[in-house]
Tab-separated table of C-alpha atoms in Angstrom:
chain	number	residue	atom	x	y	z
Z	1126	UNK	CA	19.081	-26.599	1.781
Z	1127	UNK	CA	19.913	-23.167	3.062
Z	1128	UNK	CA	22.268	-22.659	0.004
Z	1129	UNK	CA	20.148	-23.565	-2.086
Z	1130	UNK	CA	16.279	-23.220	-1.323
Z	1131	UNK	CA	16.549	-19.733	-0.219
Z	1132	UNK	CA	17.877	-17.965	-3.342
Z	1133	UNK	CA	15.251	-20.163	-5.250
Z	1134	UNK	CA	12.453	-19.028	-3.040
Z	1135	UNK	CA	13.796	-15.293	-3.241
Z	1136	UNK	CA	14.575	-15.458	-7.054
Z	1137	UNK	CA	10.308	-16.716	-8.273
Z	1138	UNK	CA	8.912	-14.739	-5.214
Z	1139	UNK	CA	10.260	-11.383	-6.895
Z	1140	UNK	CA	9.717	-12.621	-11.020
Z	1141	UNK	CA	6.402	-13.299	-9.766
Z	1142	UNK	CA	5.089	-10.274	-7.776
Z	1143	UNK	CA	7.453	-7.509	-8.891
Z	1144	UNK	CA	7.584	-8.815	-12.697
Z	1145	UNK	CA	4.964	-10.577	-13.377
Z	1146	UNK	CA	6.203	-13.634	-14.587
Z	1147	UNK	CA	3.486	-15.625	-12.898
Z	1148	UNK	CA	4.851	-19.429	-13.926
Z	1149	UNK	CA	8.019	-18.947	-11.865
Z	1150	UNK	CA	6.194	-20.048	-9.203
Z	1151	UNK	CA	5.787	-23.398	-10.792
Z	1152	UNK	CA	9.105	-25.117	-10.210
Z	1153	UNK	CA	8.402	-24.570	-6.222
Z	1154	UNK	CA	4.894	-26.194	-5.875
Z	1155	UNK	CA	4.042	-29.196	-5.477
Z	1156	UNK	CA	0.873	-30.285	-7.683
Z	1157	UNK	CA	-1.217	-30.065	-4.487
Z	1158	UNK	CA	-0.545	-27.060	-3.375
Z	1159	UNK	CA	-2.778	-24.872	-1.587
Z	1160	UNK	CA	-2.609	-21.213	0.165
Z	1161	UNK	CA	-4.594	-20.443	2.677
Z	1162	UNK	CA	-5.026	-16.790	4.267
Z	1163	UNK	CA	-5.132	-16.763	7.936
Z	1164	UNK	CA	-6.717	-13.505	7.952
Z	1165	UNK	CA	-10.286	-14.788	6.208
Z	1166	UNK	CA	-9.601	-18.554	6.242
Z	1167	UNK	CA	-9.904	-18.572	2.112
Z	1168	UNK	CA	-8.045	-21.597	0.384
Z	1169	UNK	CA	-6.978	-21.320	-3.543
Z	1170	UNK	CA	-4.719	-23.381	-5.544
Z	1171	UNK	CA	-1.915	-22.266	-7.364
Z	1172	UNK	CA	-4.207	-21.183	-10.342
Z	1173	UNK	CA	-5.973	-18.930	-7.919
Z	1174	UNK	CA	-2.776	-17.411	-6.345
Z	1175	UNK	CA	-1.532	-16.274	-9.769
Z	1176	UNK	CA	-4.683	-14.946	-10.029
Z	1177	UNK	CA	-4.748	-13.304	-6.878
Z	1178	UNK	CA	-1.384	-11.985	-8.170
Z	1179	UNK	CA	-2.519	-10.682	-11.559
Z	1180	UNK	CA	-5.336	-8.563	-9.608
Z	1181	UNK	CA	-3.091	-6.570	-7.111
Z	1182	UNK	CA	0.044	-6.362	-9.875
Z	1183	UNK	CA	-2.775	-4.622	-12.048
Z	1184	UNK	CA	-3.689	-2.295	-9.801
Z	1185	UNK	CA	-0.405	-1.452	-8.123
Z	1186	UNK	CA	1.869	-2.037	-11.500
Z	1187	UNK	CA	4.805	-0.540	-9.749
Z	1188	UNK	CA	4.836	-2.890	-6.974
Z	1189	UNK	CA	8.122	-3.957	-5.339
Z	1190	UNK	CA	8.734	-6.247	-2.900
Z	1191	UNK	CA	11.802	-6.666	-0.589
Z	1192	UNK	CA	12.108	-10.542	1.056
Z	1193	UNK	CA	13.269	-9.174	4.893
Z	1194	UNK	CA	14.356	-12.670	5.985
Z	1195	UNK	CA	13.807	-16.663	5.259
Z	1196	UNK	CA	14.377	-18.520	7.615
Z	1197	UNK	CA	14.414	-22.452	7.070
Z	1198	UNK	CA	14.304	-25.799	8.886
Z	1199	UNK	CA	14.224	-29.349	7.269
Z	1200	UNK	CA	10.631	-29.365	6.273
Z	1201	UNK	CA	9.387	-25.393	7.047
Z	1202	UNK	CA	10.325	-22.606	5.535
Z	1203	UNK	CA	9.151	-18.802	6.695
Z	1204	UNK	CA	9.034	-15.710	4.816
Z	1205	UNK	CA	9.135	-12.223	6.353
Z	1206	UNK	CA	8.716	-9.612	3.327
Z	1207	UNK	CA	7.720	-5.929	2.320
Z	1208	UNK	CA	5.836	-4.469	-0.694
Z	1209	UNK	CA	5.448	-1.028	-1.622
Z	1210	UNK	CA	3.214	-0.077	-4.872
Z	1211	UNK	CA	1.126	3.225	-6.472
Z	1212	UNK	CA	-2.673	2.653	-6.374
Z	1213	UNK	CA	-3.289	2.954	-9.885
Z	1214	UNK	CA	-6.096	0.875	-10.860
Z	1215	UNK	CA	-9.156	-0.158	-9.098
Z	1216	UNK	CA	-8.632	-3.076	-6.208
Z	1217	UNK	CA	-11.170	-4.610	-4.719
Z	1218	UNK	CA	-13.952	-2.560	-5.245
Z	1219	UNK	CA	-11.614	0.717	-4.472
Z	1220	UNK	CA	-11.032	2.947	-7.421
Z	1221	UNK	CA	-7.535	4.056	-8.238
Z	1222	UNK	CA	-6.324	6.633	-5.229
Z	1223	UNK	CA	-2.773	7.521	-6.683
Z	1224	UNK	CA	-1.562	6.882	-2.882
Z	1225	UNK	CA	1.515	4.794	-2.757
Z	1226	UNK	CA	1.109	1.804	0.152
Z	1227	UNK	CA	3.568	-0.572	2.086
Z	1228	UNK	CA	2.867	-3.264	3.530
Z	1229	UNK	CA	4.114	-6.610	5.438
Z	1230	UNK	CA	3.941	-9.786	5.644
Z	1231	UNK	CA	4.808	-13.191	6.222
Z	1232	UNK	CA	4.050	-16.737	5.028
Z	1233	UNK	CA	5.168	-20.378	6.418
Z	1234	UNK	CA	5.653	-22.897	3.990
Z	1235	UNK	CA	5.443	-26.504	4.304
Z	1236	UNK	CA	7.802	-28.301	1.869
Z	1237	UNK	CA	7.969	-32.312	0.895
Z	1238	UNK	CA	10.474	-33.861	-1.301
Z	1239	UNK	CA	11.686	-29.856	-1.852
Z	1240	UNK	CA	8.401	-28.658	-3.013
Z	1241	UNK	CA	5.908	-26.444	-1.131
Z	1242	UNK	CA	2.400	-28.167	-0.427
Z	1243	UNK	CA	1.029	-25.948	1.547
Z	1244	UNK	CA	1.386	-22.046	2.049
Z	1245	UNK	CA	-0.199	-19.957	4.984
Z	1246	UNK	CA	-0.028	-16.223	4.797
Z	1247	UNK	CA	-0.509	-13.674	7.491
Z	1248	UNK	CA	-1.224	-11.000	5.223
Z	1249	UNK	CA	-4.264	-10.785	2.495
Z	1250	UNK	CA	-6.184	-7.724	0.300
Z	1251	UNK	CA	-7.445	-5.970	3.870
Z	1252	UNK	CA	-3.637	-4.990	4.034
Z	1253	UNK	CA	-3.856	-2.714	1.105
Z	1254	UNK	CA	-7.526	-1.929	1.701
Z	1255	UNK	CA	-6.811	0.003	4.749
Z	1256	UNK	CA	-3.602	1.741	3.485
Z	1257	UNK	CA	-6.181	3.346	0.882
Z	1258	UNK	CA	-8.211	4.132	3.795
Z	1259	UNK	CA	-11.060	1.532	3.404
Z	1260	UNK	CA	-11.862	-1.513	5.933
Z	1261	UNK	CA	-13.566	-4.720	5.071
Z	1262	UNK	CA	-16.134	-5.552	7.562
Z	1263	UNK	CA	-15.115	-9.054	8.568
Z	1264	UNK	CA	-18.025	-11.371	8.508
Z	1265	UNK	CA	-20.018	-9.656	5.747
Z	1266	UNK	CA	-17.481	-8.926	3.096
Z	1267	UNK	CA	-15.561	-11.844	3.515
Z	1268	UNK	CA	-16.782	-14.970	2.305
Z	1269	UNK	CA	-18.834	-16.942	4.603
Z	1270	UNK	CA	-16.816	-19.897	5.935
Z	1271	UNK	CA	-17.820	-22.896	8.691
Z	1272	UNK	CA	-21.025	-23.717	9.810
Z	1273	UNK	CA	-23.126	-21.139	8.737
Z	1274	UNK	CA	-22.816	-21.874	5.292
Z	1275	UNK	CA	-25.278	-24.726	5.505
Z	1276	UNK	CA	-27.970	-21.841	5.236
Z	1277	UNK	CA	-29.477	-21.305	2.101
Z	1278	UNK	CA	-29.017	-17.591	1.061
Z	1279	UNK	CA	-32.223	-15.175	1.375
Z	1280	UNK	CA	-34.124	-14.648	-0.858
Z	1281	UNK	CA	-33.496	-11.233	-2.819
Z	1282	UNK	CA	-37.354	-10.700	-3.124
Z	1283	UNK	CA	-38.300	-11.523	0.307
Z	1284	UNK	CA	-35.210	-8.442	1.786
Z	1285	UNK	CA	-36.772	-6.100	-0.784
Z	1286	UNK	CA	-40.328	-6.594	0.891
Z	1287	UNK	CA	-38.571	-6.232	4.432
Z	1288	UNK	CA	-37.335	-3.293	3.524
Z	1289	UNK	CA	-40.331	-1.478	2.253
Z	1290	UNK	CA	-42.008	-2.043	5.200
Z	1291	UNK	CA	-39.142	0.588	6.696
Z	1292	UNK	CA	-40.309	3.826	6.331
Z	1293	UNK	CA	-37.330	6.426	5.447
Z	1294	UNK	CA	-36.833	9.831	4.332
Z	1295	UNK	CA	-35.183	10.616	1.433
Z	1296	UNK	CA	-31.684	11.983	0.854
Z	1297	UNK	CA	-29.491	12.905	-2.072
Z	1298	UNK	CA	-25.875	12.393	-1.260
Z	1299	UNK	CA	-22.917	15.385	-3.119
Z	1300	UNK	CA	-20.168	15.614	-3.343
Z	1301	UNK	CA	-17.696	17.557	-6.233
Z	1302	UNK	CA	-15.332	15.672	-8.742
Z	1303	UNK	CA	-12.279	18.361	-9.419
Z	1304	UNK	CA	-15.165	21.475	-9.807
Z	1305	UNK	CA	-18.030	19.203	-11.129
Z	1306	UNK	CA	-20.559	18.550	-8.596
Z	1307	UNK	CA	-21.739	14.884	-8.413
Z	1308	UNK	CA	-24.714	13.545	-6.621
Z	1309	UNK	CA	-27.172	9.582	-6.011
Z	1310	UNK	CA	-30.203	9.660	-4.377
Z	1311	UNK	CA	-29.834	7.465	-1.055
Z	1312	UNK	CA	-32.206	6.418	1.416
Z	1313	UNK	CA	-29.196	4.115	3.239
Z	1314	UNK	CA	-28.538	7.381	5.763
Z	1315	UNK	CA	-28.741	7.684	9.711
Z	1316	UNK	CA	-27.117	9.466	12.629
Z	1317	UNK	CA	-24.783	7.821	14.521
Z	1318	UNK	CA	-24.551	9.578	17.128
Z	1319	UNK	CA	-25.334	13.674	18.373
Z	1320	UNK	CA	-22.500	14.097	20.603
Z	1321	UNK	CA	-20.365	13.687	18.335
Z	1322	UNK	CA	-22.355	14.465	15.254
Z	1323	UNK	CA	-21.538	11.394	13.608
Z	1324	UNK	CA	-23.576	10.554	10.653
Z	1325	UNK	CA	-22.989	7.522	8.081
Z	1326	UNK	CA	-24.776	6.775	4.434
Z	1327	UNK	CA	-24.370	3.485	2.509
Z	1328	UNK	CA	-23.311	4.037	-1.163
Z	1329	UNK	CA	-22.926	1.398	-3.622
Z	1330	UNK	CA	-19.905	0.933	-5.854
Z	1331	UNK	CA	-21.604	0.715	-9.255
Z	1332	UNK	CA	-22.295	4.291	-8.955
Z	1333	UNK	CA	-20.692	6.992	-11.029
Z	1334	UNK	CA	-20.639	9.176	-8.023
Z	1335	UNK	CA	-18.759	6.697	-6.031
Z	1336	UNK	CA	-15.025	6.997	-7.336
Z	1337	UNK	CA	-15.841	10.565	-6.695
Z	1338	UNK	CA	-17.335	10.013	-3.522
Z	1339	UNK	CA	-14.789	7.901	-2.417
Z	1340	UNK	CA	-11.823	10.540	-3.122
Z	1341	UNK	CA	-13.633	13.326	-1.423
Z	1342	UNK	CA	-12.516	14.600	2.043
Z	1343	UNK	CA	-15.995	16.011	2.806
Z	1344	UNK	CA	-19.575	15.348	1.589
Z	1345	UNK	CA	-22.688	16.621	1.533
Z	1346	UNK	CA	-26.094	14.908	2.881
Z	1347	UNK	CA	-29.543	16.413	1.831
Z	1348	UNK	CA	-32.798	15.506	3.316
Z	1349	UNK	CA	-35.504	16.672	0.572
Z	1350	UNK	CA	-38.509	18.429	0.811
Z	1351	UNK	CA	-42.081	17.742	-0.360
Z	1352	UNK	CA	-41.674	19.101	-3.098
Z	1353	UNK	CA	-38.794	17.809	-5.081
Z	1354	UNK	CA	-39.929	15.075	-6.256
Z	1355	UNK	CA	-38.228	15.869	-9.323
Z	1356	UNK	CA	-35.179	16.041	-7.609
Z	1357	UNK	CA	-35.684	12.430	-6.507
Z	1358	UNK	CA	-35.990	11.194	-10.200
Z	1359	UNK	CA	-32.909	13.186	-11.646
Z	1360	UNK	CA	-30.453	11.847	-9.104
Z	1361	UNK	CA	-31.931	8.482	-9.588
Z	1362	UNK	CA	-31.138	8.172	-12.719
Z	1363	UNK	CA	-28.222	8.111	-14.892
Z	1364	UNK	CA	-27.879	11.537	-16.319
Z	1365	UNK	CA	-24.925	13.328	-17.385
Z	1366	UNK	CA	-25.411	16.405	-15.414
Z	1367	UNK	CA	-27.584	15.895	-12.327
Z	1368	UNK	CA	-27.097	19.560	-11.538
Z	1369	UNK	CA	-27.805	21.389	-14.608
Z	1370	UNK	CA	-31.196	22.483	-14.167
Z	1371	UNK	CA	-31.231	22.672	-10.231
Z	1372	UNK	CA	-30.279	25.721	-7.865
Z	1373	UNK	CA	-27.628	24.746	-5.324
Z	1374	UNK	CA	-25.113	26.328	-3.412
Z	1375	UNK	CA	-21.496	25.347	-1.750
Z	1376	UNK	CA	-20.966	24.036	1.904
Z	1377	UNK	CA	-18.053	25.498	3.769
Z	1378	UNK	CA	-15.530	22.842	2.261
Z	1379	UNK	CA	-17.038	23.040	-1.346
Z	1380	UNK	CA	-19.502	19.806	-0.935
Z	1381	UNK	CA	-22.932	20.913	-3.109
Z	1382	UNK	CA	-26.170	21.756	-1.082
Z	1383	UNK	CA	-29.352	21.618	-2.931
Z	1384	UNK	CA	-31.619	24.901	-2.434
Z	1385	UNK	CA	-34.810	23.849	-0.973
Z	1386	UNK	CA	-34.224	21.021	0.617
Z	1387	UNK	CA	-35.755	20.310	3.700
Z	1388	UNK	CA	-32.166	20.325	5.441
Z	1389	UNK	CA	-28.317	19.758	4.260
Z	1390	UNK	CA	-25.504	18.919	5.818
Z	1391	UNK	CA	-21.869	19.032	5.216
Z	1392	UNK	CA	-19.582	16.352	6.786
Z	1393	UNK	CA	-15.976	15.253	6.899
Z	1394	UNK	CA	-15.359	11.322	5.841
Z	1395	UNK	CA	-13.231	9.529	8.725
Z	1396	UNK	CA	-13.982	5.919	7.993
Z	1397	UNK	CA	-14.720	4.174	4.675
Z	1398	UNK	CA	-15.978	0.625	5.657
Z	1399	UNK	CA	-16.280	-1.867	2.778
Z	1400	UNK	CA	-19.230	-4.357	2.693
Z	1401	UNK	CA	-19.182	-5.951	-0.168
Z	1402	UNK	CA	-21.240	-4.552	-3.034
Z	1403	UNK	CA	-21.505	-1.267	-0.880
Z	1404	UNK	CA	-19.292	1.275	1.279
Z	1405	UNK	CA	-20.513	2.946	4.452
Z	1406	UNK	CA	-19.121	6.260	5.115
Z	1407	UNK	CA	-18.883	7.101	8.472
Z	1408	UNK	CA	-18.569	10.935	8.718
Z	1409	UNK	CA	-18.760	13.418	11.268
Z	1410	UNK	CA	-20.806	16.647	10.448
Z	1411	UNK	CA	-18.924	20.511	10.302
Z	1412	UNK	CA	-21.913	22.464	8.790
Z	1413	UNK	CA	-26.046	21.910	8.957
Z	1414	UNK	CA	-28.734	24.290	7.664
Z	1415	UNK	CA	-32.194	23.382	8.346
Z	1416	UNK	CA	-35.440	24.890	6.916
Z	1417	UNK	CA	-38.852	25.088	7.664
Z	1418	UNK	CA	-39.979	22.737	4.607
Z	1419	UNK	CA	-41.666	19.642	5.351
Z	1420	UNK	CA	-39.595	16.532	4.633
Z	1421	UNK	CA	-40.509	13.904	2.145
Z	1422	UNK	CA	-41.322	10.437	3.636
Z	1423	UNK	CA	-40.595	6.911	1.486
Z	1424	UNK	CA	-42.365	3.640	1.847
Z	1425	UNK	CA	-42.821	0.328	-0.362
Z	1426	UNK	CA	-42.020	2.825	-3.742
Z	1427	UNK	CA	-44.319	5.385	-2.799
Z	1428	UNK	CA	-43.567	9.081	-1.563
Z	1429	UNK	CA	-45.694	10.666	1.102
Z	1430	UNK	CA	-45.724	14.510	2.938
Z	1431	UNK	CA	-43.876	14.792	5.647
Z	1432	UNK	CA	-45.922	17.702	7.266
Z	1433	UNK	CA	-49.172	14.783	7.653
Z	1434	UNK	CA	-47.762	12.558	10.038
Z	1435	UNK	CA	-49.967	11.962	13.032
Z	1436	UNK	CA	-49.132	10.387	16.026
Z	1437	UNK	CA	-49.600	6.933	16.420
């Protein structure tokens, strides 16, 4: 077996990840094959690993992979590897970073009559994730697996009335693309902490600002005044240039601060948490200005004055 499994193993292992040459795989598997990552517990068939496969060889298309050491017994094999590949193309939710990654791995497989049946792999996506500088947050991106998924999910309508009942303020989140200044009105903000100033804001990945926002090094939190509501509806929406009619001026590292606002901030990004459909940015805060403007207040769709807020 040694002479002859391990050059097999070595020789669709590489045509597969490095080349692409997805069927190579085939002659190995048995027709019940499954992988399953040890990491988030996820299953897939062979299908599913060539599709897995596709995914990261289309983002990283210079990926190459170095098998380390196999080491075999009559009905186990285990492989100790090392890929290296150029972010190129979006990943997971991630949009391309041009950083170039390595990482490692292993995988035991379980053979009968010479074929592998079943696969287990120390390594999956999170790997990459955090070489980007991103981290899934285990339990809510990952798929739910054992017992609790014999709950029904919530309804979408019935979180959307929770959360109008939670009264926010209203921020518009900047940040610059090369020297264009890019912006999304968010209400997902809070301070994490005073001492120290550690601040994080919620963005979702659909937005244009986000491969932007993503990038960045620093970014720039506004709390708007009372009287921008305007302001509220041009960063909602989808236009081309956000900024064209509005004054604003630079924060110390370049992140855009709207004139007028109630207060701005300007933070550095540390951690990039991924949650699915949305990152949280946790950031920690280098430059505030605050004025004397009263804030604007948001609840159930509506917009309210700050200044008229009376104790309870």
């Amino acid at each position: 077996m040694q002479q002859t499994l391990e050059p097999l193993i070595t020789s669709a292992w590489l045509a597969a990840w490095d080349r692409g040459d997805l069927d190579a795989l085939d002659g190995l598997v048995a027709a019940d094959y499954t992988r399953t990552s040890k990491a988030t517990g996820a299953t897939v068939d062979i299908t599913g690993l060539k599709t897995e496969i596709a995914a990261v060889r289309e983002a990283f298309p210079d990926l190459r992979t170095t098998i380390d050491d196999i080491v075999e017994s009559a009905e186990t094999v285990a492989v100790f590897w090392t890929s290296t590949g150029t972010h190129t193309h979006e990943y997971l939710g991630v949009p391309a970073t041009g950083l170039t990654v390595q990482t490692r791995g292993s995988n035991i497989l379980i053979l009968k009559d010479g074929k592998i049946t079943k696969e287990t792999v120390t390594w999956d996506g999170g790997e990459l994730l955090a070489g980007l500088g991103i981290r899934p947050l285990r339990g809510i991106a990952a798929q739910e697996v054992g017992e609790g998924n014999d709950f029904p999910e919530l309804d979408a309508d019935l979180m959307k009335a929770f959360n109008r009942q939670f009264i926010t303020g209203v921020t518009v989140v900047t940040t610059k693309e090369g020297e264009t200044p890019k912006g999304l009105a968010a209400n997902s903000y809070c301070s994490v902490s005073v001492e120290p100033p550690l601040v994080l804001v919620c963005v979702q990945k659909t937005s244009s600002t986000y491969p932007a926002l993503f990038s960045s090094s620093h970014l720039g939190i506004n709390i708007l005044g009372t009287g921008q509501k305007d302001t509220v509806r041009v960063f909602a929406s989808k236009a081309p240039d956000k900024f064209a009619e509005l004054d604003w001026h630079e924060g110390p590292k370049g992140s855009p601060l709207l004139d007028g606002s109630a207060a701005s901030l300007e933070a550095e990004i540390q951690e990039r948490f991924q949650a699915k459909t949305h990152t949280v940015f946790i950031c920690r805060v280098r430059h505030a200005e605050i004025d004397n403007t009263a804030p604007m207040v948001y609840k159930a769709g509506h917009f309210y004055d700050g200044a008229d807020l009376t104790e309870l």
